[in-house]
XYZ file of C-alpha atoms in Angstrom:
729
model
C 1.696 33.730 20.322
C 0.648 37.886 21.078
C 2.633 40.433 19.896
C 5.420 41.774 22.739
C 5.870 45.415 23.266
C 8.347 46.544 25.999
C 9.305 50.301 26.377
C 12.028 51.981 28.569
C 11.429 55.308 29.889
C 12.825 58.065 28.030
C 16.034 60.149 29.617
C 16.745 64.113 29.884
C 19.016 64.537 27.960
C 19.858 67.884 29.693
C 22.828 66.494 30.739
C 25.364 63.135 29.283
C 24.678 59.451 29.801
C 25.446 57.359 32.848
C 25.589 53.431 34.453
C 21.893 53.977 35.395
C 20.963 54.965 32.663
C 22.710 51.694 31.015
C 21.060 49.691 33.599
C 17.660 50.391 32.740
C 18.680 50.111 28.283
C 20.596 46.213 28.345
C 17.807 45.094 31.550
C 14.788 45.848 28.938
C 17.006 44.767 26.091
C 17.704 41.338 27.382
C 13.812 41.311 27.151
C 12.946 41.925 23.775
C 16.241 39.701 22.920
C 15.043 37.104 24.659
C 11.404 37.523 23.438
C 12.585 37.711 19.768
C 14.245 34.515 21.083
C 11.169 33.010 21.333
C 10.066 34.043 17.511
C 8.036 36.432 19.234
C 7.232 39.549 17.472
C 8.789 42.276 19.535
C 8.222 46.089 19.450
C 10.574 48.627 21.795
C 10.535 51.716 21.795
C 13.712 54.274 24.053
C 14.048 57.721 22.927
C 14.402 60.632 24.372
C 11.966 63.324 27.147
C 13.063 66.698 25.394
C 11.089 69.999 26.565
C 12.788 70.226 29.533
C 13.097 73.271 30.911
C 16.955 72.141 31.920
C 17.200 71.619 28.607
C 16.292 74.870 27.537
C 18.455 75.724 30.087
C 21.535 74.022 28.606
C 21.120 74.960 25.720
C 21.186 78.381 26.768
C 24.065 78.631 28.055
C 25.760 76.862 25.469
C 24.569 79.488 22.805
C 22.021 77.160 21.197
C 19.438 76.446 20.103
C 16.540 74.243 22.191
C 16.659 71.249 19.218
C 19.434 72.253 17.933
C 21.381 70.903 21.735
C 19.200 68.211 22.107
C 20.353 67.422 18.607
C 23.799 67.183 19.636
C 22.969 65.437 23.447
C 20.528 62.423 21.365
C 23.293 61.922 19.187
C 25.656 60.576 22.655
C 22.377 58.195 23.691
C 22.301 57.014 20.219
C 25.368 56.443 20.684
C 25.598 54.824 23.988
C 22.425 52.400 22.580
C 25.145 51.758 19.372
C 27.925 50.549 22.500
C 25.709 48.505 24.322
C 24.162 47.009 22.068
C 20.445 48.150 22.759
C 17.980 46.188 19.268
C 16.005 48.851 19.828
C 12.964 48.968 17.808
C 12.850 53.042 17.604
C 14.461 55.745 19.000
C 11.425 58.593 19.584
C 12.058 62.029 20.875
C 9.343 64.528 22.329
C 10.238 67.041 18.868
C 9.273 64.067 16.893
C 5.630 65.630 14.420
C 3.934 62.815 14.825
C 5.027 63.406 18.431
C 3.859 66.424 19.139
C 0.592 65.709 16.410
C 0.085 63.254 19.512
C -0.037 64.682 22.268
C -1.998 67.026 21.281
C -4.398 65.148 19.825
C -4.656 63.271 23.828
C -4.893 66.875 25.576
C -8.171 67.744 23.182
C -10.419 64.407 23.878
C -9.611 65.181 27.457
C -10.896 67.801 27.604
C -14.024 67.290 25.830
C -14.287 64.404 28.003
C -13.848 67.419 30.759
C -11.072 66.006 32.236
C -9.069 69.073 31.939
C -10.040 72.255 33.426
C -8.391 76.287 33.509
C -7.029 76.918 36.942
C -4.309 78.355 39.195
C -1.595 76.968 40.601
C 0.508 77.218 43.549
C 3.678 75.627 44.918
C 7.109 74.077 45.213
C 8.682 72.481 41.999
C 11.907 70.531 41.780
C 14.152 71.905 38.528
C 15.469 68.591 38.319
C 12.638 66.213 38.490
C 10.668 68.632 36.782
C 8.241 68.509 39.263
C 5.076 70.196 41.695
C 6.199 68.647 44.885
C 3.144 68.379 47.910
C 5.019 70.266 51.846
C 4.284 65.617 53.038
C 7.516 65.299 50.259
C 9.307 67.248 51.649
C 12.081 65.704 53.194
C 13.619 68.992 55.051
C 12.356 71.265 52.625
C 14.020 69.600 49.873
C 12.983 67.587 47.512
C 13.634 63.751 48.438
C 15.639 62.704 45.034
C 18.081 65.935 44.518
C 18.527 66.939 47.937
C 21.835 69.737 47.459
C 19.408 71.293 44.431
C 16.793 73.853 46.967
C 12.844 73.627 44.766
C 10.698 76.598 44.470
C 7.371 78.396 44.393
C 6.023 78.847 41.705
C 2.271 80.621 40.764
C 0.722 81.186 38.102
C -2.030 80.584 35.973
C -2.087 76.566 33.975
C -4.167 73.692 32.678
C -5.316 70.752 35.309
C -6.067 67.079 34.692
C -8.811 65.909 36.710
C -6.237 63.446 38.173
C -9.011 63.034 41.761
C -12.266 61.483 39.999
C -10.187 58.580 39.379
C -8.830 57.770 42.645
C -11.440 54.364 43.224
C -11.246 53.581 39.396
C -7.789 53.496 39.997
C -7.386 51.667 43.027
C -9.758 48.875 41.791
C -7.162 48.389 38.616
C -4.911 48.374 40.318
C -6.794 45.406 42.478
C -7.500 43.299 40.507
C -4.564 43.159 39.018
C -1.985 42.148 40.560
C 0.621 42.856 38.001
C 0.622 45.761 36.801
C 3.012 47.928 39.364
C 5.926 45.883 39.909
C 8.059 44.510 42.331
C 5.479 44.221 45.455
C 7.611 46.900 47.092
C 6.291 49.142 44.091
C 2.603 48.826 44.198
C 3.089 48.913 48.261
C 4.050 52.066 47.850
C 1.448 53.476 44.998
C -1.040 52.096 46.691
C -0.731 53.435 50.390
C 0.091 56.893 48.537
C -3.197 57.163 46.083
C -5.120 55.646 49.043
C -4.178 59.434 51.020
C -5.997 61.133 47.843
C -5.569 62.517 44.436
C -4.737 64.876 43.698
C -5.603 67.347 40.666
C -2.075 68.282 38.499
C -1.354 70.886 36.184
C 0.006 70.115 32.545
C 0.861 73.147 31.013
C 3.005 76.370 31.995
C 2.651 79.093 30.622
C 6.200 81.050 31.235
C 8.219 79.246 28.434
C 7.451 78.311 24.604
C 10.210 75.226 24.549
C 7.155 71.987 23.990
C 4.759 70.961 22.764
C 1.256 74.249 22.243
C -1.155 74.066 24.235
C -4.342 72.577 22.103
C -6.930 74.945 23.825
C -4.877 79.056 24.921
C -1.485 78.687 21.746
C 0.297 80.951 25.309
C 0.881 77.983 26.862
C 3.087 74.727 26.863
C 2.422 70.986 27.578
C 3.973 69.839 31.488
C 6.268 68.309 29.692
C 5.718 65.296 32.588
C 2.430 64.684 30.896
C 3.813 65.692 27.617
C 6.466 63.039 27.853
C 3.671 59.952 29.244
C 2.070 60.595 26.349
C 5.611 58.826 23.978
C 4.803 55.004 24.559
C 1.701 55.173 22.193
C 2.797 57.892 19.889
C 5.383 55.345 19.603
C 2.404 51.766 18.789
C 0.543 54.440 16.157
C -1.956 56.234 18.638
C -3.393 57.613 16.302
C -1.989 58.429 13.096
C -1.745 54.967 12.986
C -4.519 52.249 13.738
C -3.830 49.148 12.652
C -0.060 49.021 14.269
C -2.254 50.421 17.789
C -3.692 47.661 17.678
C -1.387 45.056 17.689
C 1.191 46.638 20.310
C -0.602 48.088 22.645
C -2.094 47.927 25.713
C 2.228 48.157 26.098
C 4.037 44.604 28.328
C 6.590 46.347 29.899
C 6.561 49.947 30.409
C 11.239 49.674 32.177
C 11.046 52.543 34.861
C 13.886 53.591 37.512
C 11.893 53.641 40.960
C 11.974 57.982 41.141
C 9.457 58.041 38.717
C 6.232 55.284 39.639
C 3.961 58.310 39.975
C 4.070 59.385 36.958
C 3.945 55.993 35.494
C 1.587 54.494 37.502
C -0.975 57.384 38.620
C -1.446 59.617 36.281
C 0.245 57.815 33.297
C -2.993 55.421 33.527
C -5.211 58.177 34.205
C -4.534 59.525 31.003
C -4.941 56.675 29.378
C -8.692 56.266 31.636
C -9.587 59.848 30.458
C -9.488 59.739 27.048
C -11.153 55.568 26.262
C -7.208 54.235 25.828
C -6.054 50.375 28.393
C -3.739 50.897 30.750
C 0.119 48.948 30.745
C -0.292 45.315 31.131
C 3.064 46.309 33.525
C 4.779 49.459 34.915
C 8.865 47.625 35.694
C 10.521 49.830 38.822
C 13.885 48.750 38.713
C 16.271 50.370 41.451
C 19.128 52.832 41.708
C 22.476 51.644 40.527
C 24.398 53.053 43.525
C 28.187 54.364 43.920
C 29.242 53.657 47.252
C 26.011 54.222 48.796
C 25.458 57.002 46.404
C 22.722 57.253 43.572
C 23.735 57.737 40.432
C 23.018 61.315 39.356
C 23.963 63.912 36.365
C 22.790 67.384 39.206
C 25.460 65.670 42.002
C 27.916 65.173 39.678
C 28.065 61.087 40.562
C 28.375 58.734 37.369
C 30.303 55.992 36.498
C 31.078 56.698 32.090
C 29.174 53.802 31.347
C 31.252 54.014 27.404
C 34.602 52.919 28.942
C 33.134 50.556 30.839
C 33.028 48.644 27.838
C 36.416 50.529 26.355
C 38.008 48.560 29.213
C 35.850 45.895 30.463
C 34.461 44.524 27.528
C 30.002 44.810 25.855
C 29.382 41.720 26.895
C 30.987 41.668 30.853
C 29.232 45.266 31.880
C 25.633 43.776 30.234
C 25.705 40.576 31.747
C 27.912 42.475 35.571
C 24.654 44.511 35.909
C 22.551 42.259 35.095
C 23.663 39.614 38.041
C 24.698 41.399 40.492
C 22.374 44.143 40.960
C 19.250 42.392 41.071
C 16.470 44.131 39.193
C 14.037 45.339 41.314
C 16.171 45.950 43.964
C 18.912 48.761 44.610
C 22.999 47.879 44.361
C 26.207 48.786 44.738
C 29.052 49.820 41.522
C 32.269 48.970 42.082
C 35.154 47.370 39.497
C 36.276 45.445 42.140
C 33.161 43.968 41.910
C 32.868 43.412 39.334
C 36.279 42.487 38.279
C 35.775 39.604 40.761
C 32.724 38.690 38.871
C 34.114 38.283 35.282
C 36.866 36.383 36.933
C 34.446 33.330 38.707
C 31.903 33.418 36.713
C 32.821 33.589 33.553
C 36.741 33.450 32.925
C 36.552 30.280 36.207
C 33.866 28.810 34.700
C 32.500 29.321 31.624
C 35.528 29.817 29.651
C 36.917 27.724 31.165
C 34.727 25.065 30.248
C 34.287 25.860 26.761
C 38.888 25.794 26.554
C 38.655 22.650 28.406
C 35.710 20.697 25.983
C 37.438 21.394 23.028
C 40.547 20.660 24.251
C 40.129 16.669 24.363
C 37.441 17.131 21.577
C 41.048 17.425 19.851
C 42.437 15.512 21.452
C 40.797 12.623 21.959
C 39.022 12.632 18.712
C 40.787 14.353 16.074
C 38.103 17.783 16.655
C 34.819 15.867 15.591
C 32.411 16.107 18.411
C 31.513 13.080 18.962
C 27.479 10.449 19.759
C 26.765 9.472 22.642
C 27.959 5.602 23.506
C 27.803 4.258 26.819
C 25.075 6.087 29.066
C 25.720 6.115 32.940
C 23.327 7.472 35.761
C 25.923 10.393 36.251
C 25.478 11.438 32.890
C 21.546 11.785 33.097
C 22.076 13.871 36.315
C 23.951 16.429 34.174
C 20.247 15.743 30.729
C 18.300 16.541 34.270
C 20.129 19.154 35.591
C 19.766 20.771 31.716
C 16.299 20.211 31.791
C 15.499 21.678 34.920
C 17.881 25.159 33.835
C 16.078 25.665 31.236
C 12.376 24.979 33.075
C 13.946 27.797 36.303
C 15.544 30.441 32.507
C 12.321 30.777 31.418
C 9.794 31.147 34.040
C 12.798 33.488 35.487
C 13.028 35.456 31.912
C 9.419 36.348 32.066
C 9.252 37.584 35.168
C 12.292 39.282 34.337
C 14.367 37.913 37.106
C 17.952 38.738 35.382
C 19.529 37.885 38.285
C 17.651 34.383 38.681
C 17.899 33.060 34.540
C 21.817 33.300 35.120
C 22.004 31.725 37.889
C 19.951 28.719 36.587
C 22.574 28.570 34.475
C 25.303 29.274 35.857
C 24.807 26.104 38.385
C 25.072 23.885 35.270
C 27.916 25.234 33.996
C 29.058 24.751 36.872
C 28.024 21.196 37.651
C 29.487 20.281 33.977
C 32.561 21.422 35.229
C 32.868 19.639 38.294
C 31.720 16.439 36.247
C 34.780 17.036 34.449
C 36.770 16.053 37.022
C 33.865 13.138 37.953
C 34.791 11.656 34.955
C 38.908 12.056 34.516
C 37.977 12.087 30.703
C 42.229 11.441 29.983
C 42.341 8.487 32.527
C 39.345 7.565 30.344
C 41.076 7.485 27.352
C 44.114 5.363 28.656
C 41.806 2.229 27.705
C 39.923 2.082 24.334
C 37.553 -0.090 26.005
C 35.856 3.302 27.322
C 35.875 5.280 24.471
C 32.580 4.908 23.954
C 32.126 5.909 27.313
C 34.584 9.591 26.231
C 32.308 10.001 23.920
C 29.495 10.150 26.328
C 31.160 12.884 27.678
C 32.446 14.929 25.594
C 28.646 14.826 24.044
C 27.597 15.668 27.340
C 30.573 19.189 28.314
C 29.994 19.683 24.395
C 25.901 19.474 24.790
C 25.326 21.629 28.151
C 28.232 24.606 26.367
C 25.314 24.527 22.848
C 22.471 25.109 25.187
C 24.427 27.772 27.441
C 25.012 29.621 24.466
C 21.151 29.590 23.795
C 20.561 31.238 27.261
C 22.885 33.604 27.296
C 22.823 35.243 24.748
C 20.079 38.108 25.182
C 22.378 39.091 27.429
C 25.911 39.476 25.581
C 25.747 39.880 22.243
C 29.236 38.544 21.130
C 30.079 36.089 23.378
C 27.555 33.366 22.739
C 28.310 33.698 19.050
C 32.265 33.078 19.268
C 30.911 29.016 21.684
C 29.024 28.815 19.101
C 31.438 29.078 16.306
C 33.991 27.662 18.750
C 31.783 24.250 18.498
C 31.597 24.298 15.369
C 28.046 24.543 14.786
C 26.263 26.671 11.371
C 23.411 29.278 12.129
C 23.008 31.583 15.669
C 22.572 31.088 18.835
C 19.137 32.436 18.641
C 17.871 30.774 15.932
C 17.339 27.405 17.893
C 15.896 29.210 21.349
C 12.488 28.908 20.126
C 12.851 24.933 20.437
C 15.544 24.465 23.172
C 15.666 21.358 23.832
C 18.522 18.628 25.378
C 20.162 16.850 23.183
C 19.694 18.480 20.084
C 23.361 18.475 19.583
C 24.419 16.926 15.710
C 27.503 15.045 16.902
C 30.274 15.019 13.558
C 30.204 18.408 13.849
C 33.879 19.437 13.651
C 35.239 22.021 16.431
C 37.122 24.965 16.186
C 38.864 26.036 19.127
C 39.927 29.504 18.554
C 41.128 32.490 21.718
C 40.055 32.418 25.510
C 36.964 33.051 25.662
C 37.178 35.780 28.728
C 40.756 35.917 29.799
C 41.506 36.395 33.742
C 41.876 40.624 34.358
C 43.595 42.072 36.995
C 42.369 44.136 38.933
C 45.500 46.535 39.897
C 45.880 46.680 35.571
C 42.318 46.998 35.131
C 41.891 50.506 38.107
C 45.443 51.508 36.326
C 42.695 51.580 32.741
C 40.644 53.471 35.078
C 42.199 56.714 36.084
C 44.143 56.933 32.419
C 47.491 55.817 33.951
C 47.874 52.342 31.962
C 50.729 51.984 30.390
C 53.375 54.770 32.120
C 55.509 52.275 33.524
C 55.613 49.870 30.254
C 59.030 48.206 29.614
C 60.638 50.009 26.333
C 60.093 47.822 23.300
C 59.056 44.898 24.897
C 55.431 45.510 24.648
C 53.998 44.442 27.721
C 53.784 47.757 30.733
C 53.805 47.299 34.506
C 51.121 46.276 34.672
C 50.807 43.688 31.967
C 48.790 46.202 30.278
C 50.201 44.176 26.864
C 50.580 47.767 24.722
C 52.615 46.399 22.024
C 49.300 43.309 22.139
C 46.457 46.058 21.995
C 48.469 47.589 19.118
C 48.362 45.299 17.186
C 44.968 45.311 17.500
C 44.462 48.570 16.526
C 45.381 50.614 18.833
C 44.108 49.352 22.180
C 41.628 48.980 24.279
C 41.575 52.142 25.379
C 40.968 54.356 22.188
C 37.614 51.935 22.213
C 37.575 52.073 18.069
C 33.728 52.070 18.451
C 33.621 50.826 22.221
C 34.633 46.695 20.727
C 38.766 46.908 21.131
C 38.067 45.855 24.806
C 39.054 42.617 27.298
C 37.002 40.468 23.834
C 38.866 42.382 21.539
C 42.714 41.426 22.913
C 42.027 37.223 23.709
C 43.985 36.616 19.976
C 47.022 38.884 20.996
C 46.556 37.664 24.590
C 47.128 34.408 24.007
C 50.463 35.051 22.007
C 51.880 35.932 24.864
C 49.984 33.582 27.137
C 46.327 33.556 28.536
C 48.192 31.624 31.671
C 46.988 28.785 33.305
C 43.688 29.179 33.106
C 43.935 24.932 33.084
C 46.493 23.665 34.709
C 48.430 20.318 34.307
C 46.283 19.006 36.317
C 42.392 19.892 34.636
C 42.104 22.077 37.350
C 39.918 25.755 36.370
C 41.945 27.293 38.963
C 44.667 28.819 39.547
C 46.938 29.197 42.070
C 47.435 32.092 43.602
C 45.629 34.608 44.237
C 46.117 37.217 42.689
C 48.085 35.049 39.834
C 45.923 36.274 37.341
C 46.191 35.434 33.844
C 44.497 37.155 30.823
C 44.663 40.760 28.994
C 46.279 41.863 32.403
C 48.634 38.690 32.549
C 51.547 40.542 32.238
C 54.817 38.771 31.479
C 55.052 36.205 28.309
C 54.481 32.669 28.455
C 53.498 31.410 31.794
C 55.670 33.854 33.900
C 51.935 36.233 33.205
C 51.124 33.907 36.917
C 54.471 33.521 38.453
C 55.626 36.308 38.307
C 52.239 37.777 40.671
C 52.574 34.981 43.006
C 53.373 31.713 41.399
C 50.660 29.300 39.704
C 51.596 25.929 38.901
C 51.208 25.238 35.840
C 51.887 28.475 34.786
C 55.148 27.507 32.777
C 52.604 25.979 29.707
C 51.689 30.088 29.018
C 47.502 28.956 29.112
C 45.363 27.069 27.254
C 46.998 24.151 26.074
C 45.868 20.849 24.927
C 49.067 19.446 27.116
C 46.930 20.528 30.282
C 44.405 18.194 29.259
C 46.301 15.686 32.338
C 47.914 14.622 34.747
C 51.438 14.686 34.451
C 53.116 15.681 30.280
C 55.915 16.611 31.214
C 59.225 14.982 30.887
C 61.798 14.404 33.512
C 63.972 16.618 31.182
C 61.380 19.184 31.543
C 60.750 19.962 35.041
C 64.594 19.783 35.319
C 64.820 23.562 32.780
C 62.262 25.158 35.596
C 65.689 25.524 38.401
C 63.546 25.841 41.802
C 65.956 26.953 45.125
C 65.360 27.869 48.050
C 65.301 31.850 49.478
C 65.298 33.508 52.521
C 63.277 36.800 53.260
C 65.355 39.353 54.937
C 63.223 41.797 53.756
C 59.875 42.469 53.018
C 57.757 46.587 51.805
C 54.337 47.776 50.777
C 54.431 48.027 45.721
C 54.243 51.655 45.576
C 51.652 51.292 43.369
C 49.205 48.298 44.086
C 47.957 47.707 47.089
C 48.395 43.759 46.380
C 51.405 43.287 45.673
C 54.705 43.722 49.025
C 58.244 43.290 47.397
C 60.841 41.029 48.984
C 65.011 41.555 48.832
C 65.217 37.795 49.125
C 68.694 36.070 49.897
C 69.315 33.108 47.332
C 72.879 32.546 47.825
C 74.865 34.492 45.148
C 73.239 37.351 45.374
C 70.008 39.196 46.744
C 66.979 39.272 44.141
C 64.002 41.049 44.233
C 60.693 39.602 43.826
C 57.053 41.084 43.801
C 54.838 38.839 44.927
C 50.492 39.754 44.901
C 49.850 38.318 48.909
C 49.782 41.371 50.498
C 46.277 40.028 50.956
C 47.337 37.237 53.057
C 50.861 38.680 54.592
C 51.721 41.419 56.433
C 55.776 42.772 55.508
C 56.787 42.465 59.031
C 56.035 38.575 59.724
C 58.119 37.270 56.565
C 61.256 38.267 57.239
C 62.896 34.586 57.947
C 60.990 32.821 55.677
C 63.012 30.536 54.420
C 60.643 30.332 51.381
C 60.489 29.065 47.439
C 61.042 30.436 44.425
C 61.445 29.603 40.255
C 65.615 31.501 39.720
C 65.000 31.178 36.443
C 62.432 32.801 34.673
C 62.633 36.661 32.952
C 62.570 39.174 34.973
C 59.672 42.004 34.625
C 58.702 44.763 35.937
C 54.960 45.181 37.310
C 53.487 48.603 38.443
C 57.617 50.150 37.828
C 58.867 47.574 40.065
C 61.565 44.404 38.652
C 60.581 41.356 40.201
C 63.419 38.654 39.168
C 61.756 35.702 40.087
C 58.337 33.793 41.184
C 58.001 32.872 44.579
C 55.903 29.823 45.008
C 52.038 29.571 47.045
C 49.204 27.131 46.869
C 44.730 28.581 47.495
C 42.316 27.227 48.156
C 39.575 26.837 44.583
C 37.879 30.471 45.779
C 41.360 31.955 46.376
C 39.934 33.176 50.573
C 43.503 31.150 51.337
C 46.998 31.443 50.451
C 50.319 30.383 51.884
C 53.349 30.326 50.803
C 55.927 26.986 50.222
C 58.719 26.729 52.194
C 61.214 24.349 53.756
C 61.009 22.249 56.111
C 64.431 23.273 59.104
C 67.594 24.968 57.974
C 68.913 25.008 55.135
C 71.422 26.967 52.819
C 69.376 29.965 50.347
C 69.810 28.611 47.202
C 70.052 25.233 47.971
C 68.165 22.486 45.666
C 64.912 22.276 45.070
C 64.699 18.258 43.528
């Protein structure tokens, strides 16, 4: 296979990195990891753009030399890469000596070939873009990408690149190579603009000494944008390492933001043509990540700190969400609400639950050893066929950087496997010795789906797939099977190592608390529990907790062991199904209460008393009558209801249970107005230990039922009149 070379754009370092930087780096890293997994010799670069007037200004404001300032800021961008697990092969800086020499060589050769000349420039200039703008490119007299900044009129003596000489040649190249600019919308935009006519562009500055000295005039420096584009060939080895350059150039993909397509799709290829070098194969322009409709921007102050995001959610969740929820090539809006929902639905309910149930049943029915295939029925063949189709769809999508499609294909297989459990009912097969072979086929099939899911998710999630691998008892790593991944490669006889829940559920209120930096403000003294289930005590056992970040790894994933000890709660109910019975009953790292109370205190959760993913949850009906008798169910009449002072999703109820008035906090605000509850006779669990939810004590649990997708919730009420406090039998 041919070597593969992929690059990110290099980042301006006049401010701290934001989520937009993370999005681009993750997307590029996913492609690089996928190619390496397939056995392809892969070269991946990212870096920093440092010869900027904005950088010079920031350095002067801080009393630093430009290089001192750059050295400091580069560490922030490298730290971002470390936190996000970006597997670059070279981090290139435009202040690197080999790059400065390459810039001079390119400019000199373009001059020698007659494509650089001296002249005078007059026009509008955006300091944030560090770009000259035509009059017709302005929107209300301002830069379209920086509407809060004034553009300046600039006149100066410069050196120009004869871009106009390449118009027809560039158009011909684009037409003959439809993959050169992706996606198609960006290609159409660029082509239309080229047809309006190319103008020569200034590529030098005489107003500053910060930059690469212009070869033909020591009083000029190379314009930052011309300088920056050349980083791609510098990193590949031009001209100092011709063997390396011949191996990796032209680049397979330049990954850039859609706001810099002109530079990468017009100026850059023409500069390469001017010096006789091949142009890159594809420039892929992704969309913007927005926050409430606003583009993330350092200059406008619209930002989400990606490092803080990893501290809260974990690196796997951040990477997965950005690649799944925001289609590569399109704009997408970020919100914590959507991120929590995506995590709970895809990872906790579906992926994590499949692993938990499968390993639990292998432990229970086969002594922890993965069985071999026995009797095969059409239903099993259907799963195998879907798995093979999934692998084909996945590979096709990954080659085109269609990450949402690739993830969607794997999720469809995972969801089908969860449904397959219900269809085959392994707990029923286990009751009949004659069906033992059939049971082995079902569990082997489920384990094989998990193996394939672990491998295919590896480019997106650098940590979780290895934990799946370990729980399945497999040797090596998921990456090592990526090059020859096929159905049926799972070796029977492997002993599983069932671990903690892979993806404990998240609670939105607690996440928002942590985002605001208020987690644990109302923690219960000595209990190791915060009011919203922040699990402070458990976090402390894990090493100062997720808020402090400890290399950004003390996150959701890092809390799993402590969470399980606290009662990870109802990822698997007493019937072996995946869904909690309450939209608010979201146990996991934010479940909040010990044992099964996590779901119960927030609005009722089937199987909550079992406190999490236990083997007992594989089959239905395993409680004895004596065990059930420990749960005191009583009627209660709601005499007062109000909104929780700190949480939009919670209501505070005063409930008459005959002997006393109880206060119960329930996560039902989405489904009930407080005034509509007054007078209802509901069913409560009366003997749960009291616990605080967002600072308000809850003295019981009400029961409710919900649909699988949590879109509908209904309280369990009593048919007819009966006195408050009556026992439920």
